[in-house]
């Protein structure tokens, strides 16, 4: 149920991109879209952080969920491909907001992985603390991504001419296609 509520944040980032590109000149909404994406990252961090702390401090043990395990596993198959397609599209459009949306999807992929590992560890070994502990790490990453998006410092943020700031790219994501797996990132040479 908590993972489903997290999807509201993911949908909001998609709606931000839709809002941006419904304008005749989407570039004119880029800065606002990046700021809204930052708020989306902060909301994700807040949600995951609060839920993780609540889980760690609660005396209540979570129930084993076969449905949760199946849904998390399905997310791990679908979401990395979606994130890769969003990132590639964002780079092609020179849109930091679309690239930020791909990062949001990638973070949700990591949440799926954490959820799956947590559910399996809890079901098999009774380690109910594993999932919320990893959630706190993901919340910290979401805050970092939110700060970068707010400042316009994220991967492929638009440069002065409106195009990607490839020269300022420090993590190589503007120069290479990034294919993200559930717990693995593979970089392949760019095709263009």
GROMACS .gro file of N, CA and C in nm, residues 59-153:
model
  285
   59UNK      N    1   0.668  -0.093   1.678
   59UNK     CA    2   0.676  -0.228   1.732
   59UNK      C    3   0.605  -0.329   1.642
   60UNK      N    4   0.528  -0.279   1.551
   60UNK     CA    5   0.449  -0.365   1.464
   60UNK      C    6   0.535  -0.423   1.351
   61UNK      N    7   0.532  -0.551   1.338
   61UNK     CA    8   0.605  -0.619   1.231
   61UNK      C    9   0.520  -0.621   1.104
   62UNK      N   10   0.580  -0.593   0.987
   62UNK     CA   11   0.503  -0.596   0.863
   62UNK      C   12   0.460  -0.738   0.827
   63UNK      N   13   0.347  -0.748   0.759
   63UNK     CA   14   0.299  -0.878   0.713
   63UNK      C   15   0.373  -0.920   0.587
   64UNK      N   16   0.386  -1.050   0.568
   64UNK     CA   17   0.444  -1.103   0.445
   64UNK      C   18   0.344  -1.080   0.332
   65UNK      N   19   0.394  -1.035   0.216
   65UNK     CA   20   0.305  -1.003   0.105
   65UNK      C   21   0.355  -1.065  -0.025
   66UNK      N   22   0.291  -1.172  -0.066
   66UNK     CA   23   0.326  -1.236  -0.194
   66UNK      C   24   0.291  -1.144  -0.309
   67UNK      N   25   0.178  -1.076  -0.300
   67UNK     CA   26   0.138  -0.981  -0.404
   67UNK      C   27   0.243  -0.869  -0.415
   68UNK      N   28   0.290  -0.819  -0.302
   68UNK     CA   29   0.394  -0.715  -0.301
   68UNK      C   30   0.522  -0.762  -0.367
   69UNK      N   31   0.561  -0.885  -0.342
   69UNK     CA   32   0.682  -0.942  -0.403
   69UNK      C   33   0.665  -0.949  -0.555
   70UNK      N   34   0.551  -0.994  -0.603
   70UNK     CA   35   0.527  -1.005  -0.748
   70UNK      C   36   0.525  -0.867  -0.813
   71UNK      N   37   0.456  -0.769  -0.750
   71UNK     CA   38   0.450  -0.634  -0.807
   71UNK      C   39   0.587  -0.567  -0.809
   72UNK      N   40   0.665  -0.584  -0.703
   72UNK     CA   41   0.799  -0.525  -0.700
   72UNK      C   42   0.888  -0.587  -0.807
   73UNK      N   43   0.877  -0.718  -0.825
   73UNK     CA   44   0.956  -0.786  -0.929
   73UNK      C   45   0.917  -0.736  -1.069
   74UNK      N   46   0.788  -0.717  -1.091
   74UNK     CA   47   0.742  -0.665  -1.221
   74UNK      C   48   0.794  -0.523  -1.245
   75UNK      N   49   0.796  -0.441  -1.140
   75UNK     CA   50   0.850  -0.305  -1.151
   75UNK      C   51   0.996  -0.306  -1.191
   76UNK      N   52   1.070  -0.402  -1.140
   76UNK     CA   53   1.213  -0.410  -1.171
   76UNK      C   54   1.238  -0.445  -1.317
   77UNK      N   55   1.141  -0.505  -1.382
   77UNK     CA   56   1.154  -0.537  -1.524
   77UNK      C   57   1.115  -0.416  -1.610
   78UNK      N   58   1.011  -0.345  -1.571
   78UNK     CA   59   0.954  -0.238  -1.654
   78UNK      C   60   1.023  -0.103  -1.632
   79UNK      N   61   1.042  -0.063  -1.508
   79UNK     CA   62   1.084   0.074  -1.478
   79UNK      C   63   1.225   0.111  -1.526
   80UNK      N   64   1.324   0.023  -1.524
   80UNK     CA   65   1.455   0.063  -1.577
   80UNK      C   66   1.449   0.099  -1.725
   81UNK      N   67   1.369   0.025  -1.800
   81UNK     CA   68   1.356   0.055  -1.943
   81UNK      C   69   1.285   0.188  -1.965
   82UNK      N   70   1.185   0.216  -1.884
   82UNK     CA   71   1.115   0.343  -1.892
   82UNK      C   72   1.210   0.458  -1.857
   83UNK      N   73   1.289   0.441  -1.752
   83UNK     CA   74   1.385   0.544  -1.712
   83UNK      C   75   1.486   0.571  -1.824
   84UNK      N   76   1.537   0.468  -1.884
   84UNK     CA   77   1.633   0.481  -1.993
   84UNK      C   78   1.571   0.558  -2.110
   85UNK      N   79   1.449   0.524  -2.146
   85UNK     CA   80   1.382   0.592  -2.258
   85UNK      C   81   1.358   0.739  -2.224
   86UNK      N   82   1.319   0.768  -2.100
   86UNK     CA   83   1.297   0.907  -2.059
   86UNK      C   84   1.428   0.986  -2.064
   87UNK      N   85   1.535   0.927  -2.015
   87UNK     CA   86   1.665   0.996  -2.014
   87UNK      C   87   1.711   1.025  -2.157
   88UNK      N   88   1.698   0.928  -2.241
   88UNK     CA   89   1.739   0.945  -2.382
   88UNK      C   90   1.656   1.054  -2.449
   89UNK      N   91   1.527   1.054  -2.424
   89UNK     CA   92   1.439   1.157  -2.480
   89UNK      C   93   1.474   1.294  -2.424
   90UNK      N   94   1.498   1.301  -2.294
   90UNK     CA   95   1.536   1.428  -2.232
   90UNK      C   96   1.663   1.485  -2.290
   91UNK      N   97   1.761   1.399  -2.314
   91UNK     CA   98   1.887   1.446  -2.375
   91UNK      C   99   1.863   1.492  -2.517
   92UNK      N  100   1.782   1.418  -2.592
   92UNK     CA  101   1.754   1.455  -2.731
   92UNK      C  102   1.682   1.590  -2.739
   93UNK      N  103   1.595   1.615  -2.642
   93UNK     CA  104   1.519   1.741  -2.640
   93UNK      C  105   1.597   1.854  -2.571
   94UNK      N  106   1.708   1.820  -2.506
   94UNK     CA  107   1.782   1.919  -2.428
   94UNK      C  108   1.703   1.966  -2.307
   95UNK      N  109   1.623   1.876  -2.250
   95UNK     CA  110   1.536   1.911  -2.139
   95UNK      C  111   1.584   1.848  -2.009
   96UNK      N  112   1.633   1.933  -1.920
   96UNK     CA  113   1.673   1.886  -1.788
   96UNK      C  114   1.555   1.833  -1.710
   97UNK      N  115   1.435   1.887  -1.735
   97UNK     CA  116   1.317   1.841  -1.663
   97UNK      C  117   1.283   1.696  -1.700
   98UNK      N  118   1.296   1.662  -1.827
   98UNK     CA  119   1.267   1.525  -1.870
   98UNK      C  120   1.374   1.431  -1.815
   99UNK      N  121   1.499   1.476  -1.814
   99UNK     CA  122   1.606   1.394  -1.756
   99UNK      C  123   1.581   1.375  -1.607
  100UNK      N  124   1.537   1.482  -1.539
  100UNK     CA  125   1.505   1.470  -1.396
  100UNK      C  126   1.391   1.371  -1.375
  101UNK      N  127   1.293   1.370  -1.465
  101UNK     CA  128   1.184   1.274  -1.456
  101UNK      C  129   1.237   1.132  -1.470
  102UNK      N  130   1.337   1.113  -1.556
  102UNK     CA  131   1.396   0.979  -1.570
  102UNK      C  132   1.466   0.938  -1.442
  103UNK      N  133   1.528   1.034  -1.373
  103UNK     CA  134   1.592   1.005  -1.246
  103UNK      C  135   1.488   0.969  -1.140
  104UNK      N  136   1.375   1.038  -1.144
  104UNK     CA  137   1.264   1.008  -1.053
  104UNK      C  138   1.219   0.863  -1.075
  105UNK      N  139   1.206   0.823  -1.201
  105UNK     CA  140   1.167   0.686  -1.233
  105UNK      C  141   1.273   0.588  -1.186
  106UNK      N  142   1.401   0.624  -1.203
  106UNK     CA  143   1.509   0.537  -1.159
  106UNK      C  144   1.508   0.521  -1.007
  107UNK      N  145   1.482   0.630  -0.935
  107UNK     CA  146   1.472   0.620  -0.789
  107UNK      C  147   1.356   0.528  -0.749
  108UNK      N  148   1.246   0.537  -0.822
  108UNK     CA  149   1.133   0.448  -0.793
  108UNK      C  150   1.170   0.303  -0.825
  109UNK      N  151   1.257   0.284  -0.924
  109UNK     CA  152   1.307   0.150  -0.953
  109UNK      C  153   1.386   0.098  -0.834
  110UNK      N  154   1.472   0.184  -0.778
  110UNK     CA  155   1.549   0.144  -0.661
  110UNK      C  156   1.456   0.116  -0.543
  111UNK      N  157   1.349   0.195  -0.531
  111UNK     CA  158   1.251   0.167  -0.426
  111UNK      C  159   1.188   0.029  -0.447
  112UNK      N  160   1.163  -0.006  -0.572
  112UNK     CA  161   1.109  -0.140  -0.602
  112UNK      C  162   1.207  -0.247  -0.559
  113UNK      N  163   1.336  -0.224  -0.588
  113UNK     CA  164   1.438  -0.322  -0.551
  113UNK      C  165   1.447  -0.334  -0.399
  114UNK      N  166   1.445  -0.219  -0.330
  114UNK     CA  167   1.450  -0.221  -0.184
  114UNK      C  168   1.327  -0.291  -0.128
  115UNK      N  169   1.211  -0.259  -0.184
  115UNK     CA  170   1.088  -0.324  -0.142
  115UNK      C  171   1.098  -0.475  -0.159
  116UNK      N  172   1.144  -0.518  -0.276
  116UNK     CA  173   1.154  -0.661  -0.304
  116UNK      C  174   1.251  -0.728  -0.207
  117UNK      N  175   1.369  -0.670  -0.191
  117UNK     CA  176   1.468  -0.728  -0.099
  117UNK      C  177   1.413  -0.729   0.043
  118UNK      N  178   1.352  -0.618   0.083
  118UNK     CA  179   1.295  -0.611   0.219
  118UNK      C  180   1.187  -0.713   0.242
  119UNK      N  181   1.097  -0.729   0.144
  119UNK     CA  182   0.989  -0.827   0.159
  119UNK      C  183   1.043  -0.969   0.164
  120UNK      N  184   1.143  -0.997   0.078
  120UNK     CA  185   1.199  -1.133   0.075
  120UNK      C  186   1.278  -1.160   0.203
  121UNK      N  187   1.360  -1.063   0.248
  121UNK     CA  188   1.436  -1.082   0.372
  121UNK      C  189   1.344  -1.096   0.493
  122UNK      N  190   1.237  -1.017   0.494
  122UNK     CA  191   1.142  -1.027   0.605
  122UNK      C  192   1.070  -1.162   0.602
  123UNK      N  193   1.027  -1.204   0.482
  123UNK     CA  194   0.954  -1.330   0.470
  123UNK      C  195   1.043  -1.450   0.502
  124UNK      N  196   1.171  -1.442   0.460
  124UNK     CA  197   1.257  -1.559   0.478
  124UNK      C  198   1.338  -1.557   0.607
  125UNK      N  199   1.385  -1.438   0.651
  125UNK     CA  200   1.472  -1.431   0.768
  125UNK      C  201   1.416  -1.349   0.884
  126UNK      N  202   1.304  -1.282   0.861
  126UNK     CA  203   1.245  -1.200   0.966
  126UNK      C  204   1.316  -1.066   0.987
  127UNK      N  205   1.393  -1.018   0.887
  127UNK     CA  206   1.467  -0.892   0.896
  127UNK      C  207   1.378  -0.775   0.855
  128UNK      N  208   1.291  -0.733   0.940
  128UNK     CA  209   1.197  -0.626   0.906
  128UNK      C  210   1.265  -0.489   0.898
  129UNK      N  211   1.386  -0.475   0.947
  129UNK     CA  212   1.459  -0.348   0.947
  129UNK      C  213   1.531  -0.319   0.815
  130UNK      N  214   1.553  -0.420   0.731
  130UNK     CA  215   1.632  -0.403   0.608
  130UNK      C  216   1.568  -0.304   0.511
  131UNK      N  217   1.441  -0.317   0.488
  131UNK     CA  218   1.371  -0.231   0.393
  131UNK      C  219   1.372  -0.084   0.436
  132UNK      N  220   1.332  -0.051   0.560
  132UNK     CA  221   1.333   0.091   0.597
  132UNK      C  222   1.472   0.153   0.603
  133UNK      N  223   1.574   0.075   0.638
  133UNK     CA  224   1.709   0.128   0.641
  133UNK      C  225   1.755   0.168   0.500
  134UNK      N  226   1.730   0.083   0.403
  134UNK     CA  227   1.764   0.116   0.265
  134UNK      C  228   1.678   0.233   0.216
  135UNK      N  229   1.555   0.242   0.263
  135UNK     CA  230   1.468   0.354   0.227
  135UNK      C  231   1.527   0.488   0.269
  136UNK      N  232   1.593   0.492   0.384
  136UNK     CA  233   1.657   0.617   0.429
  136UNK      C  234   1.770   0.660   0.335
  137UNK      N  235   1.842   0.563   0.282
  137UNK     CA  236   1.947   0.595   0.184
  137UNK      C  237   1.885   0.652   0.057
  138UNK      N  238   1.777   0.592   0.012
  138UNK     CA  239   1.709   0.641  -0.108
  138UNK      C  240   1.653   0.781  -0.084
  139UNK      N  241   1.602   0.807   0.034
  139UNK     CA  242   1.550   0.940   0.067
  139UNK      C  243   1.662   1.044   0.057
  140UNK      N  244   1.780   1.010   0.105
  140UNK     CA  245   1.894   1.102   0.097
  140UNK      C  246   1.932   1.130  -0.049
  141UNK      N  247   1.930   1.027  -0.132
  141UNK     CA  248   1.959   1.046  -0.275
  141UNK      C  249   1.853   1.134  -0.339
  142UNK      N  250   1.728   1.116  -0.303
  142UNK     CA  251   1.620   1.198  -0.358
  142UNK      C  252   1.637   1.344  -0.319
  143UNK      N  253   1.682   1.370  -0.198
  143UNK     CA  254   1.707   1.509  -0.156
  143UNK      C  255   1.818   1.569  -0.242
  144UNK      N  256   1.925   1.494  -0.261
  144UNK     CA  257   2.037   1.543  -0.345
  144UNK      C  258   1.990   1.574  -0.486
  145UNK      N  259   1.912   1.484  -0.545
  145UNK     CA  260   1.859   1.508  -0.680
  145UNK      C  261   1.766   1.628  -0.683
  146UNK      N  262   1.687   1.646  -0.577
  146UNK     CA  263   1.598   1.761  -0.568
  146UNK      C  264   1.674   1.892  -0.564
  147UNK      N  265   1.782   1.895  -0.486
  147UNK     CA  266   1.865   2.016  -0.478
  147UNK      C  267   1.926   2.047  -0.614
  148UNK      N  268   1.976   1.944  -0.682
  148UNK     CA  269   2.035   1.965  -0.815
  148UNK      C  270   1.930   2.015  -0.915
  149UNK      N  271   1.812   1.957  -0.912
  149UNK     CA  272   1.706   2.001  -1.004
  149UNK      C  273   1.665   2.145  -0.972
  150UNK      N  274   1.654   2.179  -0.845
  150UNK     CA  275   1.615   2.315  -0.805
  150UNK      C  276   1.716   2.417  -0.857
  151UNK      N  277   1.843   2.382  -0.848
  151UNK     CA  278   1.949   2.472  -0.894
  151UNK      C  279   1.971   2.466  -1.045
  152UNK      N  280   1.909   2.368  -1.112
  152UNK     CA  281   1.931   2.350  -1.255
  152UNK      C  282   2.065   2.287  -1.285
  153UNK      N  283   2.119   2.213  -1.187
  153UNK     CA  284   2.251   2.153  -1.200
  153UNK      C  285   2.246   2.007  -1.241
   0.00000   0.00000   0.00000
